[in-house]
DNA sequence: ACTTTGTAAAATGTTAACAATTTTTATTGA
DNA sequence: TCAATAAAAATTGTTAACATTTTACAAAGT
């Protein structure tokens, strides 16, 4: 794998330009304890997921591998990996020899089922991780919450989707690394019509309630807040 | 994509040899109505999944891409795709730069949660597809059941895992193509200790009960039979 | 005008070579 | 003998070229 350094992320209209270099011009500060290296595939997957969930792609036109490869400055290999992963996650739909498109939101009945399953999962996860959460976790959650707040203030749907998922994912991860994959594919499908969200302040309020309850180590309140947020 | 023709599948001890040729020596009968082409990735994914679920791989040694590529007679590309997909499914565990290993079965608490979610899903699916099932579906289910029976008779764990999953997958698919991916990753994780199954006759009996209830279009009985089978 | 057919372009599927990383093995030193 | 270090092998990550399939478009025929 290639350890890459993102020098800058430029946001301009519909294109996201990420400058990637193999070595930094000057040495960055040494890794704190363990270096976190994310594969190209993982980075591209996350970038594309948040874009799709933010509604920046329609399902009219297929997403072209070549164009994406050029945009991210990599070859088609990692792009294909990312598209394949997002297809399994339910964000994209894959057709053999035809490429991928954005998936459509689940029908009402499916949505209710997935919602119920997500509630079941997150209720389980918060109940499992609550007891061994530390102040460091509180800080992390506050950080994600701050990011979510900033993203809502500037109405950046892509960043909002990122932060929203990140907060929930953090709690799932603390409970069970094993369940993260299942959770992701359920949550992604439920957020497929995220772009229709309009009340941004409500998103902040709901997540503030979650973090508040978690910091107080109040399990019942946390579960209630989470269930209120999963709609 | 490459349409491949499997000339023979040779099973000998721990190695599976599949002879693949691009063109058949003499023309086969033309496709019935629509040709069903499964990508290399899909075929390899299915083959490896049933092997892992049957306990033919330990999680001691990592699965090597090169060895698998040679065994299947393809390059490492499709192998990597399959391994990536199975990692997302929870069958394998992926470590950057180190390859994949067989995942360990979920802990008791996780298993109970996944079980509950699988029951919820399949109960939903059978309730949704029951009304529009036809006699053609009954035949398909009978066919899968027959395959399961034969597999149990010769105690072929790999084939048993295949047929078991195929039967449930059939009903999920009939209800919702959208939910299939989520279902697969839950079911795979639950079957991670499939090799410990010893009462093969019980497997057959449980699935016979499911098919019997479905053929009678008895929803309650079908849901009961399915729930009894998910343990 | 409409359908059909053939050709070219564009897209995905696959492969093999190369790059980077990890693991193993051998060597050197105390 | 053991530990530390360096070279070598093995393995995964990435790329670019090639193969196959699909799609778009134009020409010909009815």
Short mmCIF file of C-alpha atoms (C1' of nucleotides) in Angstrom, two decimals:
data_model
loop_
_atom_site.label_atom_id
_atom_site.label_comp_id
_atom_site.label_asym_id
_atom_site.label_seq_id
_atom_site.Cartn_x
_atom_site.Cartn_y
_atom_site.Cartn_z
CA UNK A 1 0.00 0.00 0.00
CA UNK A 2 1.00 3.56 -0.53
CA UNK A 3 1.17 6.03 2.32
CA UNK A 4 -0.12 9.22 0.84
CA UNK A 5 -0.20 12.76 2.04
CA UNK A 6 -3.07 14.98 1.11
CA UNK A 7 -1.66 18.43 0.54
CA UNK A 8 -4.87 20.22 -0.20
CA UNK A 9 -8.52 19.59 -0.87
CA UNK A 10 -10.02 22.04 -3.26
CA UNK A 11 -13.75 22.31 -3.49
CA UNK A 12 -15.09 23.98 -6.59
CA UNK A 13 -18.62 23.40 -7.73
CA UNK A 14 -19.03 19.84 -8.81
CA UNK A 15 -15.43 18.73 -8.78
CA UNK A 16 -13.29 17.70 -5.85
CA UNK A 17 -9.59 17.95 -6.46
CA UNK A 18 -7.31 16.15 -4.08
CA UNK A 19 -3.62 16.69 -4.44
CA UNK A 20 -1.78 13.54 -3.58
CA UNK A 21 1.97 13.24 -3.21
CA UNK A 22 4.00 10.25 -2.16
CA UNK A 23 6.39 12.20 0.05
CA UNK A 24 5.79 15.52 1.79
CA UNK A 25 8.04 18.41 0.83
CA UNK A 26 9.17 18.80 4.39
CA UNK A 27 8.90 16.19 7.12
CA UNK A 28 5.60 16.30 8.94
CA UNK A 29 5.45 15.73 12.66
CA UNK A 30 6.15 12.10 13.48
CA UNK A 31 3.16 9.83 14.07
CA UNK A 32 1.92 9.98 17.63
CA UNK A 33 1.94 6.33 18.58
CA UNK A 34 0.78 4.24 15.65
CA UNK A 35 0.60 5.50 12.15
CA UNK A 36 -2.80 5.50 10.55
CA UNK A 37 -2.52 4.58 6.92
CA UNK A 38 -5.66 4.48 4.88
CA UNK A 39 -5.52 2.76 1.55
CA UNK A 40 -6.35 4.60 -1.62
CA UNK A 41 -9.45 2.45 -1.97
CA UNK A 42 -10.66 3.44 1.48
CA UNK A 43 -10.10 7.15 0.89
CA UNK A 44 -11.83 7.10 -2.47
CA UNK A 45 -14.67 5.03 -1.07
CA UNK A 46 -15.28 7.53 1.71
CA UNK A 47 -15.06 10.51 -0.61
CA UNK A 48 -17.50 9.06 -3.10
CA UNK A 49 -19.90 7.86 -0.43
CA UNK A 50 -20.28 11.26 1.12
CA UNK A 51 -20.74 12.83 -2.30
CA UNK A 52 -23.44 10.37 -3.28
CA UNK A 53 -25.22 10.63 0.05
CA UNK A 54 -25.11 14.40 -0.30
CA UNK A 55 -26.95 14.07 -3.59
CA UNK A 56 -24.13 15.28 -5.81
CA UNK A 57 -24.68 12.43 -8.25
CA UNK A 58 -27.88 11.50 -10.01
CA UNK A 59 -28.70 7.96 -10.95
CA UNK A 60 -29.36 9.04 -14.52
CA UNK A 61 -25.81 8.80 -15.80
CA UNK A 62 -23.42 6.01 -14.81
CA UNK A 63 -20.27 6.91 -12.90
CA UNK A 64 -17.34 6.45 -15.25
CA UNK A 65 -14.20 4.79 -13.99
CA UNK A 66 -11.88 6.67 -16.29
CA UNK A 67 -13.21 10.08 -15.30
CA UNK A 68 -12.96 9.25 -11.61
CA UNK A 69 -9.45 7.89 -12.03
CA UNK A 70 -8.36 11.12 -13.67
CA UNK A 71 -10.08 13.24 -11.04
CA UNK A 72 -8.42 11.45 -8.14
CA UNK A 73 -5.13 11.14 -9.96
CA UNK A 74 -4.92 7.36 -9.69
CA UNK A 75 -5.40 4.45 -12.04
CA UNK A 76 -8.68 2.63 -12.53
CA UNK A 77 -7.77 -0.16 -10.15
CA UNK A 78 -8.46 1.55 -6.81
CA UNK A 79 -11.46 3.28 -8.39
CA UNK A 80 -12.96 -0.08 -9.31
CA UNK A 81 -12.32 -1.34 -5.80
CA UNK A 82 -14.15 1.65 -4.35
CA UNK A 83 -17.08 1.32 -6.74
CA UNK A 84 -17.36 -2.38 -5.98
CA UNK A 85 -17.34 -1.71 -2.26
CA UNK A 86 -19.97 1.01 -2.53
CA UNK A 87 -22.10 -1.33 -4.61
CA UNK A 88 -22.02 -3.90 -1.85
CA UNK A 89 -22.87 -1.17 0.60
CA UNK A 90 -25.97 -0.31 -1.37
CA UNK A 91 -24.83 3.19 -2.29
CA UNK A 92 -24.28 2.25 -5.92
CA UNK A 93 -25.79 -0.36 -8.20
CA UNK A 94 -23.51 -2.44 -10.35
CA UNK A 95 -24.42 -3.84 -13.75
CA UNK A 96 -21.94 -6.20 -15.43
CA UNK A 97 -20.15 -4.54 -18.33
CA UNK A 98 -22.17 -1.39 -17.85
CA UNK A 99 -20.68 0.18 -14.77
CA UNK A 100 -22.30 1.63 -11.68
CA UNK A 101 -25.05 4.11 -10.97
CA UNK A 102 -26.35 5.72 -7.85
CA UNK A 103 -28.83 3.47 -6.11
CA UNK A 104 -32.39 4.59 -5.53
CA UNK A 105 -33.68 5.05 -1.99
CA UNK A 106 -35.34 1.94 -0.56
CA UNK A 107 -39.09 1.59 -0.82
CA UNK A 108 -41.17 2.46 2.22
CA UNK A 109 -41.47 -1.11 3.52
CA UNK A 110 -37.76 -1.78 3.14
CA UNK A 111 -36.94 1.53 4.75
CA UNK A 112 -38.99 0.68 7.80
CA UNK A 113 -37.31 -2.69 8.12
CA UNK A 114 -33.83 -1.22 7.75
CA UNK A 115 -34.72 1.48 10.23
CA UNK A 116 -35.82 -1.09 12.76
CA UNK A 117 -32.62 -3.05 12.23
CA UNK A 118 -30.47 0.03 12.57
CA UNK A 119 -32.21 0.96 15.80
CA UNK A 120 -31.67 -2.55 17.11
CA UNK A 121 -27.98 -2.41 16.22
CA UNK A 122 -27.22 0.98 17.65
CA UNK A 123 -29.23 0.34 20.80
CA UNK A 124 -27.16 -2.79 21.26
CA UNK A 125 -23.89 -0.99 20.52
CA UNK A 126 -24.40 1.93 22.87
CA UNK A 127 -25.42 -0.49 25.62
CA UNK A 128 -22.30 -2.47 25.04
CA UNK A 129 -19.72 0.32 24.80
CA UNK A 130 -21.14 2.75 27.34
CA UNK A 131 -19.50 1.12 30.33
CA UNK A 132 -15.97 1.33 29.00
CA UNK A 133 -16.09 4.77 27.42
CA UNK A 134 -13.45 7.21 28.64
CA UNK A 135 -12.95 10.96 28.60
CA UNK A 136 -10.89 10.52 25.46
CA UNK A 137 -14.01 9.16 23.77
CA UNK A 138 -15.98 12.17 24.97
CA UNK A 139 -13.42 14.44 23.36
CA UNK A 140 -13.59 12.55 20.11
CA UNK A 141 -17.37 12.77 20.06
CA UNK A 142 -17.24 16.49 20.84
CA UNK A 143 -14.85 16.92 17.94
CA UNK A 144 -17.15 15.13 15.52
CA UNK A 145 -20.09 17.12 16.87
CA UNK A 146 -18.20 20.37 16.31
CA UNK A 147 -17.46 19.30 12.76
CA UNK A 148 -21.11 18.46 12.22
CA UNK A 149 -22.10 21.88 13.56
CA UNK A 150 -19.69 23.70 11.27
CA UNK A 151 -20.84 21.62 8.30
CA UNK A 152 -24.46 22.49 9.06
CA UNK A 153 -23.64 26.17 9.41
CA UNK A 154 -22.22 26.29 5.92
CA UNK A 155 -24.86 23.85 4.67
CA UNK A 156 -22.25 21.49 3.26
CA UNK A 157 -24.32 18.35 2.71
CA UNK A 158 -21.31 16.20 1.92
CA UNK A 159 -19.57 17.15 5.15
CA UNK A 160 -22.83 16.77 7.07
CA UNK A 161 -23.28 13.22 5.81
CA UNK A 162 -19.67 12.49 6.75
CA UNK A 163 -19.95 13.81 10.27
CA UNK A 164 -23.37 12.29 10.87
CA UNK A 165 -22.14 8.85 9.88
CA UNK A 166 -18.86 9.37 11.74
CA UNK A 167 -20.59 9.98 15.05
CA UNK A 168 -22.75 6.90 14.85
CA UNK A 169 -19.89 4.83 13.44
CA UNK A 170 -17.72 5.84 16.39
CA UNK A 171 -20.16 4.32 18.86
CA UNK A 172 -20.65 1.18 16.77
CA UNK A 173 -16.89 0.75 16.46
CA UNK A 174 -16.36 1.13 20.19
CA UNK A 175 -18.87 -1.65 20.73
CA UNK A 176 -17.81 -4.10 18.05
CA UNK A 177 -15.50 -3.90 15.10
CA UNK A 178 -17.24 -6.98 13.74
CA UNK A 179 -20.59 -5.25 13.36
CA UNK A 180 -19.26 -2.15 11.64
CA UNK A 181 -19.60 -3.55 8.12
CA UNK A 182 -23.20 -4.61 8.60
CA UNK A 183 -24.06 -1.31 10.20
CA UNK A 184 -22.48 0.67 7.38
CA UNK A 185 -24.49 -1.04 4.68
CA UNK A 186 -27.73 -0.49 6.58
CA UNK A 187 -27.00 3.13 7.44
CA UNK A 188 -25.88 3.94 3.89
CA UNK A 189 -29.09 2.61 2.42
CA UNK A 190 -31.17 4.61 4.87
CA UNK A 191 -29.34 7.81 4.04
CA UNK A 192 -29.79 7.42 0.31
CA UNK A 193 -32.20 10.33 0.31
CA UNK A 194 -30.10 12.44 2.61
CA UNK A 195 -30.10 15.33 0.18
CA UNK A 196 -33.76 15.92 0.93
CA UNK A 197 -32.87 16.92 4.47
CA UNK A 198 -33.76 20.54 5.00
CA UNK A 199 -33.86 21.20 8.71
CA UNK A 200 -30.15 21.34 9.43
CA UNK A 201 -30.50 22.77 12.91
CA UNK A 202 -32.51 19.74 13.92
CA UNK A 203 -29.64 17.47 12.92
CA UNK A 204 -27.30 19.35 15.21
CA UNK A 205 -29.77 19.33 18.08
CA UNK A 206 -30.38 15.59 17.81
CA UNK A 207 -26.71 14.77 17.82
CA UNK A 208 -26.04 17.16 20.65
CA UNK A 209 -28.60 15.24 22.65
CA UNK A 210 -26.82 11.98 21.89
CA UNK A 211 -23.40 13.29 22.91
CA UNK A 212 -24.83 14.92 26.03
CA UNK A 213 -26.40 11.66 27.17
CA UNK A 214 -23.25 9.70 26.40
CA UNK A 215 -21.08 12.12 28.36
CA UNK A 216 -23.40 11.69 31.33
CA UNK A 217 -23.13 7.91 30.82
CA UNK A 218 -26.90 7.85 30.86
CA UNK A 219 -27.69 4.72 28.84
CA UNK A 220 -31.45 5.14 28.67
CA UNK A 221 -31.21 8.75 27.55
CA UNK A 222 -28.56 7.90 24.98
CA UNK A 223 -30.64 5.10 23.51
CA UNK A 224 -33.65 7.37 23.41
CA UNK A 225 -31.67 10.11 21.69
CA UNK A 226 -30.27 7.69 19.13
CA UNK A 227 -33.67 6.24 18.37
CA UNK A 228 -35.06 9.73 17.96
CA UNK A 229 -32.32 10.49 15.47
CA UNK A 230 -32.90 7.39 13.34
CA UNK A 231 -35.88 8.37 11.25
CA UNK B 1 -16.29 -9.62 -19.06
CA UNK B 2 -15.38 -13.06 -20.15
CA UNK B 3 -18.03 -15.68 -20.72
CA UNK B 4 -16.42 -18.84 -19.50
CA UNK B 5 -17.32 -22.47 -19.87
CA UNK B 6 -16.52 -24.77 -17.06
CA UNK B 7 -15.54 -28.07 -18.63
CA UNK B 8 -14.99 -30.00 -15.48
CA UNK B 9 -14.72 -29.55 -11.76
CA UNK B 10 -12.33 -31.93 -10.14
CA UNK B 11 -12.43 -32.36 -6.43
CA UNK B 12 -9.40 -33.95 -4.87
CA UNK B 13 -8.62 -33.52 -1.24
CA UNK B 14 -7.89 -29.89 -0.54
CA UNK B 15 -7.64 -28.60 -4.06
CA UNK B 16 -10.39 -27.63 -6.45
CA UNK B 17 -9.43 -27.61 -10.08
CA UNK B 18 -11.68 -25.84 -12.52
CA UNK B 19 -10.91 -26.07 -16.17
CA UNK B 20 -11.84 -22.89 -17.91
CA UNK B 21 -11.87 -22.34 -21.64
CA UNK B 22 -12.93 -19.29 -23.56
CA UNK B 23 -14.75 -21.16 -26.32
CA UNK B 24 -16.33 -24.59 -26.17
CA UNK B 25 -14.95 -27.21 -28.58
CA UNK B 26 -18.34 -27.64 -30.17
CA UNK B 27 -21.22 -25.21 -29.96
CA UNK B 28 -23.40 -25.70 -26.91
CA UNK B 29 -27.15 -25.33 -27.12
CA UNK B 30 -28.14 -21.69 -27.53
CA UNK B 31 -29.23 -19.78 -24.41
CA UNK B 32 -32.87 -20.31 -23.59
CA UNK B 33 -34.17 -16.77 -23.29
CA UNK B 34 -31.64 -14.58 -21.55
CA UNK B 35 -28.08 -15.57 -21.07
CA UNK B 36 -26.90 -15.70 -17.51
CA UNK B 37 -23.31 -14.54 -17.34
CA UNK B 38 -21.64 -14.46 -14.00
CA UNK B 39 -18.44 -12.52 -13.72
CA UNK B 40 -15.24 -14.20 -12.69
CA UNK B 41 -15.32 -12.25 -9.47
CA UNK B 42 -18.77 -13.55 -8.64
CA UNK B 43 -17.89 -17.15 -9.38
CA UNK B 44 -14.70 -17.00 -7.36
CA UNK B 45 -16.48 -15.23 -4.51
CA UNK B 46 -19.13 -17.94 -4.33
CA UNK B 47 -16.60 -20.75 -4.53
CA UNK B 48 -14.42 -19.31 -1.78
CA UNK B 49 -17.37 -18.45 0.44
CA UNK B 50 -18.71 -21.98 0.47
CA UNK B 51 -15.23 -23.35 1.13
CA UNK B 52 -14.64 -21.02 4.05
CA UNK B 53 -18.09 -21.62 5.53
CA UNK B 54 -17.48 -25.35 5.20
CA UNK B 55 -14.39 -24.96 7.35
CA UNK B 56 -11.87 -25.82 4.65
CA UNK B 57 -9.69 -22.87 5.58
CA UNK B 58 -8.26 -22.05 8.98
CA UNK B 59 -7.61 -18.52 10.11
CA UNK B 60 -4.05 -19.44 10.99
CA UNK B 61 -2.51 -18.87 7.60
CA UNK B 62 -3.45 -15.99 5.31
CA UNK B 63 -5.03 -16.76 1.95
CA UNK B 64 -2.48 -15.96 -0.72
CA UNK B 65 -3.61 -14.15 -3.85
CA UNK B 66 -1.01 -15.73 -6.08
CA UNK B 67 -1.87 -19.28 -5.05
CA UNK B 68 -5.58 -18.65 -5.57
CA UNK B 69 -4.95 -17.03 -8.94
CA UNK B 70 -3.01 -20.06 -10.08
CA UNK B 71 -5.64 -22.46 -8.76
CA UNK B 72 -8.50 -20.73 -10.54
CA UNK B 73 -6.43 -20.08 -13.64
CA UNK B 74 -6.95 -16.32 -13.62
CA UNK B 75 -4.85 -13.32 -12.73
CA UNK B 76 -4.74 -11.70 -9.32
CA UNK B 77 -7.23 -9.00 -10.23
CA UNK B 78 -10.48 -10.96 -9.97
CA UNK B 79 -9.05 -12.80 -6.96
CA UNK B 80 -8.48 -9.52 -5.17
CA UNK B 81 -12.02 -8.44 -6.03
CA UNK B 82 -13.42 -11.62 -4.53
CA UNK B 83 -11.30 -11.36 -1.39
CA UNK B 84 -12.34 -7.74 -0.94
CA UNK B 85 -15.99 -8.64 -1.33
CA UNK B 86 -15.76 -11.51 1.13
CA UNK B 87 -14.01 -9.21 3.59
CA UNK B 88 -16.92 -6.83 3.43
CA UNK B 89 -19.25 -9.75 3.89
CA UNK B 90 -17.48 -10.71 7.11
CA UNK B 91 -16.24 -14.05 5.82
CA UNK B 92 -12.65 -12.85 5.64
CA UNK B 93 -10.68 -10.22 7.51
CA UNK B 94 -8.48 -7.86 5.58
CA UNK B 95 -5.27 -6.34 6.88
CA UNK B 96 -3.53 -3.71 4.75
CA UNK B 97 -0.39 -5.06 3.10
CA UNK B 98 -0.85 -8.39 4.83
CA UNK B 99 -3.69 -10.01 2.97
CA UNK B 100 -6.80 -11.72 4.22
CA UNK B 101 -7.56 -14.44 6.72
CA UNK B 102 -10.67 -16.33 7.64
CA UNK B 103 -12.74 -14.36 10.11
CA UNK B 104 -13.53 -15.76 13.52
CA UNK B 105 -17.13 -16.52 14.48
CA UNK B 106 -18.89 -13.62 16.21
CA UNK B 107 -18.96 -13.50 19.99
CA UNK B 108 -22.09 -14.69 21.75
CA UNK B 109 -23.66 -11.26 22.16
CA UNK B 110 -23.01 -10.29 18.55
CA UNK B 111 -24.32 -13.65 17.38
CA UNK B 112 -27.60 -13.13 19.22
CA UNK B 113 -28.00 -9.68 17.73
CA UNK B 114 -27.26 -10.87 14.21
CA UNK B 115 -29.63 -13.79 14.71
CA UNK B 116 -32.40 -11.46 15.76
CA UNK B 117 -31.75 -9.24 12.75
CA UNK B 118 -31.70 -12.19 10.37
CA UNK B 119 -35.00 -13.44 11.77
CA UNK B 120 -36.49 -9.98 11.35
CA UNK B 121 -35.30 -9.82 7.75
CA UNK B 122 -36.43 -13.24 6.65
CA UNK B 123 -39.76 -12.93 8.42
CA UNK B 124 -40.28 -9.70 6.53
CA UNK B 125 -39.17 -11.21 3.23
CA UNK B 126 -41.33 -14.30 3.36
CA UNK B 127 -44.31 -12.15 4.28
CA UNK B 128 -43.61 -9.91 1.36
CA UNK B 129 -42.98 -12.48 -1.36
CA UNK B 130 -45.46 -15.16 -0.32
CA UNK B 131 -48.40 -13.58 -2.11
CA UNK B 132 -46.76 -13.48 -5.50
CA UNK B 133 -44.98 -16.82 -5.48
CA UNK B 134 -45.83 -19.14 -8.36
CA UNK B 135 -45.49 -22.83 -9.09
CA UNK B 136 -42.22 -22.06 -10.85
CA UNK B 137 -40.89 -20.83 -7.52
CA UNK B 138 -42.04 -24.03 -5.83
CA UNK B 139 -40.08 -26.01 -8.40
CA UNK B 140 -36.99 -23.93 -7.84
CA UNK B 141 -37.24 -24.40 -4.09
CA UNK B 142 -37.77 -28.15 -4.52
CA UNK B 143 -34.65 -28.24 -6.68
CA UNK B 144 -32.54 -26.47 -4.09
CA UNK B 145 -33.98 -28.74 -1.41
CA UNK B 146 -33.06 -31.80 -3.44
CA UNK B 147 -29.55 -30.48 -3.82
CA UNK B 148 -29.35 -29.86 -0.09
CA UNK B 149 -30.54 -33.41 0.58
CA UNK B 150 -27.94 -34.92 -1.74
CA UNK B 151 -25.23 -32.75 -0.22
CA UNK B 152 -26.21 -33.91 3.25
CA UNK B 153 -26.24 -37.54 2.17
CA UNK B 154 -22.65 -37.36 1.06
CA UNK B 155 -21.78 -35.02 3.95
CA UNK B 156 -20.33 -32.40 1.61
CA UNK B 157 -20.15 -29.40 3.91
CA UNK B 158 -19.27 -27.00 1.13
CA UNK B 159 -22.29 -28.02 -0.93
CA UNK B 160 -24.49 -27.98 2.16
CA UNK B 161 -23.48 -24.41 2.95
CA UNK B 162 -24.19 -23.49 -0.66
CA UNK B 163 -27.64 -25.04 -0.77
CA UNK B 164 -28.60 -23.80 2.66
CA UNK B 165 -27.75 -20.23 1.76
CA UNK B 166 -29.30 -20.63 -1.70
CA UNK B 167 -32.68 -21.55 -0.30
CA UNK B 168 -32.87 -18.63 2.07
CA UNK B 169 -31.39 -16.29 -0.52
CA UNK B 170 -34.07 -17.33 -2.98
CA UNK B 171 -36.82 -16.12 -0.69
CA UNK B 172 -35.00 -12.92 0.19
CA UNK B 173 -34.42 -12.19 -3.49
CA UNK B 174 -38.05 -12.78 -4.35
CA UNK B 175 -39.00 -10.22 -1.73
CA UNK B 176 -36.41 -7.55 -2.40
CA UNK B 177 -33.28 -7.40 -4.46
CA UNK B 178 -32.28 -4.38 -2.41
CA UNK B 179 -32.06 -6.31 0.83
CA UNK B 180 -30.02 -9.19 -0.54
CA UNK B 181 -26.65 -7.61 0.19
CA UNK B 182 -27.47 -6.83 3.79
CA UNK B 183 -28.92 -10.28 4.30
CA UNK B 184 -25.86 -11.96 2.84
CA UNK B 185 -23.43 -10.23 5.16
CA UNK B 186 -25.55 -11.12 8.18
CA UNK B 187 -26.09 -14.73 7.17
CA UNK B 188 -22.43 -15.25 6.30
CA UNK B 189 -21.32 -14.04 9.69
CA UNK B 190 -23.78 -16.31 11.42
CA UNK B 191 -22.60 -19.33 9.47
CA UNK B 192 -18.95 -18.74 10.28
CA UNK B 193 -18.92 -21.80 12.49
CA UNK B 194 -20.93 -23.90 10.07
CA UNK B 195 -18.30 -26.65 10.12
CA UNK B 196 -19.35 -27.50 13.64
CA UNK B 197 -22.72 -28.66 12.37
CA UNK B 198 -23.06 -32.35 12.98
CA UNK B 199 -26.73 -33.26 12.69
CA UNK B 200 -27.11 -33.20 8.95
CA UNK B 201 -30.52 -34.87 8.92
CA UNK B 202 -31.88 -32.04 11.02
CA UNK B 203 -30.80 -29.52 8.42
CA UNK B 204 -32.76 -31.35 5.75
CA UNK B 205 -35.82 -31.69 7.98
CA UNK B 206 -35.85 -27.99 8.85
CA UNK B 207 -35.62 -26.91 5.25
CA UNK B 208 -38.23 -29.43 4.18
CA UNK B 209 -40.55 -27.82 6.70
CA UNK B 210 -39.87 -24.41 5.20
CA UNK B 211 -40.52 -25.53 1.63
CA UNK B 212 -43.63 -27.44 2.69
CA UNK B 213 -45.12 -24.38 4.35
CA UNK B 214 -44.23 -22.16 1.42
CA UNK B 215 -45.83 -24.54 -1.06
CA UNK B 216 -48.99 -24.44 1.00
CA UNK B 217 -48.73 -20.64 1.04
CA UNK B 218 -49.06 -20.85 4.78
CA UNK B 219 -47.34 -17.68 5.95
CA UNK B 220 -47.46 -18.32 9.68
CA UNK B 221 -46.08 -21.84 9.28
CA UNK B 222 -43.37 -20.65 6.92
CA UNK B 223 -42.26 -17.91 9.29
CA UNK B 224 -42.24 -20.37 12.15
CA UNK B 225 -40.19 -22.87 10.16
CA UNK B 226 -37.70 -20.21 9.14
CA UNK B 227 -37.31 -18.95 12.67
CA UNK B 228 -36.78 -22.50 13.88
CA UNK B 229 -34.02 -22.90 11.30
CA UNK B 230 -32.14 -19.74 12.25
CA UNK B 231 -30.25 -20.79 15.33
"C1'" DA C 1 -40.18 7.34 -42.22
"C1'" DC C 2 -38.83 3.23 -40.00
"C1'" DT C 3 -36.12 -0.75 -39.22
"C1'" DT C 4 -31.96 -3.20 -39.87
"C1'" DT C 5 -27.13 -3.76 -40.24
"C1'" DG C 6 -22.36 -2.70 -39.98
"C1'" DT C 7 -18.70 0.08 -38.20
"C1'" DA C 8 -16.35 3.03 -34.88
"C1'" DA C 9 -15.99 4.79 -30.42
"C1'" DA C 10 -16.17 4.29 -25.59
"C1'" DA C 11 -16.69 1.70 -21.62
"C1'" DT C 12 -15.70 -2.22 -18.60
"C1'" DG C 13 -12.96 -6.76 -17.80
"C1'" DT C 14 -8.51 -8.87 -17.47
"C1'" DT C 15 -3.78 -9.37 -17.45
"C1'" DA C 16 1.18 -8.84 -16.55
"C1'" DA C 17 4.75 -5.92 -15.14
"C1'" DC C 18 6.40 -2.83 -11.81
"C1'" DA C 19 6.51 -0.49 -7.00
"C1'" DA C 20 6.24 -0.68 -2.18
"C1'" DT C 21 5.76 -3.20 1.91
"C1'" DT C 22 6.22 -7.04 4.89
"C1'" DT C 23 8.30 -11.24 6.17
"C1'" DT C 24 11.99 -14.38 6.17
"C1'" DT C 25 16.71 -15.54 6.12
"C1'" DA C 26 21.51 -14.75 6.66
"C1'" DT C 27 25.21 -12.23 8.77
"C1'" DT C 28 27.68 -9.72 12.02
"C1'" DG C 29 28.77 -8.24 16.48
"C1'" DA C 30 28.97 -8.49 21.43
"C1'" DT D 1 24.39 -18.16 22.24
"C1'" DC D 2 21.75 -14.33 21.51
"C1'" DA D 3 20.41 -9.93 19.70
"C1'" DA D 4 20.71 -6.53 16.24
"C1'" DT D 5 21.19 -5.56 11.53
"C1'" DA D 6 21.21 -6.13 6.65
"C1'" DA D 7 20.20 -8.50 2.57
"C1'" DA D 8 16.84 -11.44 0.11
"C1'" DA D 9 12.50 -13.38 -0.82
"C1'" DA D 10 7.72 -13.26 -0.79
"C1'" DT D 11 3.54 -10.65 -0.79
"C1'" DT D 12 0.41 -6.99 -1.51
"C1'" DG D 13 -0.51 -2.35 -3.99
"C1'" DT D 14 -0.68 0.09 -8.30
"C1'" DT D 15 -0.34 0.95 -12.97
"C1'" DA D 16 -0.82 0.72 -17.99
"C1'" DA D 17 -1.71 -2.02 -21.87
"C1'" DC D 18 -4.67 -5.19 -24.00
"C1'" DA D 19 -9.27 -7.85 -24.65
"C1'" DT D 20 -14.01 -7.94 -24.69
"C1'" DT D 21 -18.40 -5.97 -24.47
"C1'" DT D 22 -21.59 -2.40 -24.94
"C1'" DT D 23 -23.18 1.73 -26.98
"C1'" DA D 24 -23.64 5.29 -30.51
"C1'" DC D 25 -24.02 6.48 -35.10
"C1'" DA D 26 -24.40 6.29 -39.83
"C1'" DA D 27 -25.58 3.93 -44.11
"C1'" DA D 28 -28.46 0.89 -46.59
"C1'" DG D 29 -32.70 -1.45 -47.42
"C1'" DT D 30 -37.76 -2.04 -47.19
#
